[in-house]
mmCIF file of N, CA and C in Angstrom:
data_model
loop_
_atom_site.group_PDB
_atom_site.id
_atom_site.type_symbol
_atom_site.label_atom_id
_atom_site.label_comp_id
_atom_site.label_asym_id
_atom_site.label_seq_id
_atom_site.Cartn_x
_atom_site.Cartn_y
_atom_site.Cartn_z
ATOM 1 N N ARG L 478 131.422 260.496 94.161
ATOM 2 C CA ARG L 478 130.594 261.390 94.696
ATOM 3 C C ARG L 478 129.170 261.073 94.032
ATOM 4 N N GLY L 479 128.116 261.138 94.926
ATOM 5 C CA GLY L 479 126.768 260.733 94.577
ATOM 6 C C GLY L 479 125.932 262.014 94.016
ATOM 7 N N LEU L 480 124.707 261.576 93.820
ATOM 8 C CA LEU L 480 123.836 262.614 93.340
ATOM 9 C C LEU L 480 123.585 263.715 94.593
ATOM 10 N N GLY L 481 123.341 264.811 94.071
ATOM 11 C CA GLY L 481 122.834 265.772 95.203
ATOM 12 C C GLY L 481 121.469 265.625 95.635
ATOM 13 N N ARG L 482 120.934 266.064 96.787
ATOM 14 C CA ARG L 482 119.779 265.794 97.307
ATOM 15 C C ARG L 482 118.573 266.100 96.334
ATOM 16 N N SER L 483 118.753 267.236 95.782
ATOM 17 C CA SER L 483 117.697 267.539 94.793
ATOM 18 C C SER L 483 117.463 266.618 93.719
ATOM 19 N N ALA L 484 118.642 266.016 93.088
ATOM 20 C CA ALA L 484 118.539 265.135 92.072
ATOM 21 C C ALA L 484 118.122 263.923 92.612
ATOM 22 N N ALA L 485 118.593 263.367 93.609
ATOM 23 C CA ALA L 485 118.018 262.186 94.358
ATOM 24 C C ALA L 485 116.506 262.266 94.378
ATOM 25 N N ALA L 486 116.050 263.316 94.944
ATOM 26 C CA ALA L 486 114.619 263.521 95.178
ATOM 27 C C ALA L 486 113.858 263.652 93.922
ATOM 28 N N ASP L 487 114.350 264.247 93.049
ATOM 29 C CA ASP L 487 113.707 264.396 91.640
ATOM 30 C C ASP L 487 113.624 262.863 90.989
ATOM 31 N N PHE L 488 114.647 262.056 91.239
ATOM 32 C CA PHE L 488 114.606 260.744 90.552
ATOM 33 C C PHE L 488 113.688 259.900 91.364
ATOM 34 N N SER L 489 113.654 259.975 92.631
ATOM 35 C CA SER L 489 112.636 259.318 93.554
ATOM 36 C C SER L 489 111.335 259.720 93.156
ATOM 37 N N GLY L 490 111.001 260.856 93.155
ATOM 38 C CA GLY L 490 109.609 261.283 92.523
ATOM 39 C C GLY L 490 109.218 260.731 91.401
ATOM 40 N N ALA L 491 110.260 260.780 90.209
ATOM 41 C CA ALA L 491 109.943 260.262 88.954
ATOM 42 C C ALA L 491 109.547 258.752 89.052
ATOM 43 N N LEU L 492 110.380 258.123 89.838
ATOM 44 C CA LEU L 492 110.168 256.698 89.965
ATOM 45 C C LEU L 492 108.877 256.394 90.575
ATOM 46 N N ASP L 493 108.410 257.129 91.667
ATOM 47 C CA ASP L 493 107.252 256.851 92.337
ATOM 48 C C ASP L 493 106.126 257.139 91.229
ATOM 49 N N ALA L 494 106.329 258.257 90.478
ATOM 50 C CA ALA L 494 105.263 258.360 89.554
ATOM 51 C C ALA L 494 105.081 257.364 88.376
ATOM 52 N N SER L 495 106.149 256.864 88.052
ATOM 53 C CA SER L 495 106.329 255.868 87.006
ATOM 54 C C SER L 495 105.720 254.587 87.540
ATOM 55 N N MET L 496 106.051 254.307 88.791
ATOM 56 C CA MET L 496 105.470 253.086 89.504
ATOM 57 C C MET L 496 103.995 253.221 89.686
ATOM 58 N N ALA L 497 103.364 254.425 89.892
ATOM 59 C CA ALA L 497 101.922 254.487 90.077
ATOM 60 C C ALA L 497 101.266 254.459 88.679
ATOM 61 N N ASN L 498 101.909 254.881 87.671
ATOM 62 C CA ASN L 498 101.238 254.705 86.312
ATOM 63 C C ASN L 498 101.183 253.258 85.831
ATOM 64 N N MET L 499 102.502 252.658 86.246
ATOM 65 C CA MET L 499 102.385 251.154 85.914
ATOM 66 C C MET L 499 101.430 250.410 86.588
ATOM 67 N N ASP L 500 101.131 250.789 87.922
ATOM 68 C CA ASP L 500 99.994 250.021 88.727
ATOM 69 C C ASP L 500 98.629 250.373 88.182
ATOM 70 N N GLU L 501 98.405 251.592 87.783
ATOM 71 C CA GLU L 501 97.259 251.847 86.883
ATOM 72 C C GLU L 501 96.940 251.214 85.683
ATOM 73 N N GLU L 502 98.005 251.135 85.050
ATOM 74 C CA GLU L 502 97.901 250.310 83.557
ATOM 75 C C GLU L 502 97.665 248.929 83.955
ATOM 76 N N LEU L 503 98.414 248.407 84.964
ATOM 77 C CA LEU L 503 98.308 246.909 85.414
ATOM 78 C C LEU L 503 96.708 246.743 85.641
ATOM 79 N N THR L 504 96.266 247.661 86.551
ATOM 80 C CA THR L 504 94.739 247.520 86.987
ATOM 81 C C THR L 504 93.782 247.488 85.719
ATOM 82 N N ARG L 505 94.098 248.428 84.857
ATOM 83 C CA ARG L 505 93.293 248.677 83.568
ATOM 84 C C ARG L 505 93.354 247.090 82.750
ATOM 85 N N ASN L 506 94.463 246.844 82.684
ATOM 86 C CA ASN L 506 94.816 245.601 81.798
ATOM 87 C C ASN L 506 93.967 244.382 82.549
ATOM 88 N N MET L 507 94.155 244.229 83.857
ATOM 89 C CA MET L 507 93.434 243.215 84.498
ATOM 90 C C MET L 507 91.995 243.142 84.331
ATOM 91 N N ALA L 508 91.401 244.405 84.364
ATOM 92 C CA ALA L 508 89.988 244.660 84.332
ATOM 93 C C ALA L 508 89.586 244.251 82.898
ATOM 94 N N ALA L 509 90.329 244.592 81.824
ATOM 95 C CA ALA L 509 90.016 244.243 80.454
ATOM 96 C C ALA L 509 90.178 242.865 80.295
ATOM 97 N N LEU L 510 91.287 242.204 80.928
ATOM 98 C CA LEU L 510 91.157 240.642 80.856
ATOM 99 C C LEU L 510 90.104 239.922 81.405
ATOM 100 N N ALA L 511 89.501 240.393 82.561
ATOM 101 C CA ALA L 511 88.383 239.773 83.204
ATOM 102 C C ALA L 511 87.110 239.949 82.374
ATOM 103 N N ASP L 512 86.986 241.128 81.606
ATOM 104 C CA ASP L 512 85.951 241.365 80.885
ATOM 105 C C ASP L 512 85.910 240.492 79.568
ATOM 106 N N THR L 513 87.162 240.367 79.185
ATOM 107 C CA THR L 513 87.383 239.439 77.946
ATOM 108 C C THR L 513 86.906 237.988 78.321
ATOM 109 N N GLN L 514 87.408 237.692 79.439
ATOM 110 C CA GLN L 514 87.131 236.205 79.838
ATOM 111 C C GLN L 514 85.673 235.992 80.074
ATOM 112 N N LEU L 515 84.851 236.911 80.718
ATOM 113 C CA LEU L 515 83.622 236.796 80.834
ATOM 114 C C LEU L 515 82.694 236.750 79.549
ATOM 115 N N ARG L 516 83.170 237.607 78.612
ATOM 116 C CA ARG L 516 82.597 237.497 77.335
ATOM 117 C C ARG L 516 82.853 236.227 76.525
ATOM 118 N N TYR L 517 84.071 235.749 76.665
ATOM 119 C CA TYR L 517 84.298 234.512 76.063
ATOM 120 C C TYR L 517 83.577 233.301 76.523
ATOM 121 N N GLU L 518 83.426 233.290 77.920
ATOM 122 C CA GLU L 518 82.810 232.109 78.715
ATOM 123 C C GLU L 518 81.391 232.132 78.230
ATOM 124 N N ALA L 519 80.596 233.459 78.233
ATOM 125 C CA ALA L 519 79.208 233.591 77.795
ATOM 126 C C ALA L 519 79.017 233.227 76.331
ATOM 127 N N THR L 520 80.031 233.535 75.491
ATOM 128 C CA THR L 520 79.757 233.303 74.213
ATOM 129 C C THR L 520 79.966 231.721 73.996
ATOM 130 N N ALA L 521 80.958 231.087 74.451
ATOM 131 C CA ALA L 521 81.078 229.800 74.469
ATOM 132 C C ALA L 521 79.785 228.927 75.050
ATOM 133 N N ARG L 522 79.172 229.325 76.039
ATOM 134 C CA ARG L 522 77.989 228.750 76.467
ATOM 135 C C ARG L 522 76.962 228.862 75.655
ATOM 136 N N LEU L 523 76.702 229.957 75.001
ATOM 137 C CA LEU L 523 75.553 230.185 74.012
ATOM 138 C C LEU L 523 75.739 229.293 72.870
ATOM 139 N N LEU L 524 77.134 229.236 72.414
ATOM 140 C CA LEU L 524 77.522 228.325 71.128
ATOM 141 C C LEU L 524 77.224 226.865 71.487
ATOM 142 N N GLN L 525 77.670 226.487 72.681
ATOM 143 C CA GLN L 525 77.372 225.208 73.073
ATOM 144 C C GLN L 525 75.853 224.800 72.979
ATOM 145 N N LYS L 526 75.115 225.712 73.489
ATOM 146 C CA LYS L 526 73.600 225.584 73.655
ATOM 147 C C LYS L 526 73.145 225.405 72.144
ATOM 148 N N SER L 527 73.596 226.269 71.295
ATOM 149 C CA SER L 527 73.132 226.318 69.901
ATOM 150 C C SER L 527 73.396 225.025 69.246
ATOM 151 N N TYR L 528 74.647 224.399 69.507
ATOM 152 C CA TYR L 528 75.114 223.175 68.829
ATOM 153 C C TYR L 528 74.230 222.000 69.460
ATOM 154 N N SER L 529 73.925 222.069 70.680
ATOM 155 C CA SER L 529 72.996 221.177 71.484
ATOM 156 C C SER L 529 71.699 221.190 70.796
ATOM 157 N N ASP L 530 71.102 222.337 70.478
ATOM 158 C CA ASP L 530 69.762 222.366 70.016
ATOM 159 C C ASP L 530 69.890 221.990 68.525
ATOM 160 N N LEU L 531 70.786 222.270 67.778
ATOM 161 C CA LEU L 531 71.043 221.732 66.473
ATOM 162 C C LEU L 531 71.066 220.246 66.468
ATOM 163 N N ARG L 532 71.790 219.558 67.331
ATOM 164 C CA ARG L 532 71.938 218.143 67.370
ATOM 165 C C ARG L 532 70.483 217.616 67.781
ATOM 166 N N THR L 533 69.844 218.154 68.549
ATOM 167 C CA THR L 533 68.447 217.630 68.949
ATOM 168 C C THR L 533 67.564 217.752 67.925
ATOM 169 N N ALA L 534 67.580 218.880 67.032
ATOM 170 C CA ALA L 534 66.685 218.933 65.848
ATOM 171 C C ALA L 534 66.942 218.049 64.765
ATOM 172 N N ILE L 535 68.213 217.713 64.673
ATOM 173 C CA ILE L 535 68.693 216.757 63.575
ATOM 174 C C ILE L 535 68.347 215.321 63.954
ATOM 175 N N ARG L 536 68.472 214.953 65.305
ATOM 176 C CA ARG L 536 68.192 213.705 65.822
ATOM 177 C C ARG L 536 66.577 213.479 65.878
ATOM 178 N N ASP L 537 65.827 214.412 66.205
ATOM 179 C CA ASP L 537 64.467 214.228 66.310
ATOM 180 C C ASP L 537 63.644 214.163 64.930
ATOM 181 N N ARG L 538 64.533 214.851 63.945
ATOM 182 C CA ARG L 538 63.800 214.751 62.654
ATOM 183 C C ARG L 538 63.695 213.335 61.922
ATOM 184 N N GLY L 539 64.704 212.573 62.467
ATOM 185 C CA GLY L 539 64.814 211.106 61.769
ATOM 186 C C GLY L 539 63.969 210.132 62.283
#
């Protein structure tokens, strides 16, 4: 004997709500990852430029 209609509907509703929450969390995590990646790339470029300037200053000094 299976679940009654009410229990099946309750389970289905709970499952749908859980999936919606997981979708929202995934979207937030993907946005956070994109933000982190952009910050990393910007920081890496700035550091690369700083090291390039430092090498130029050392080379031109001699």
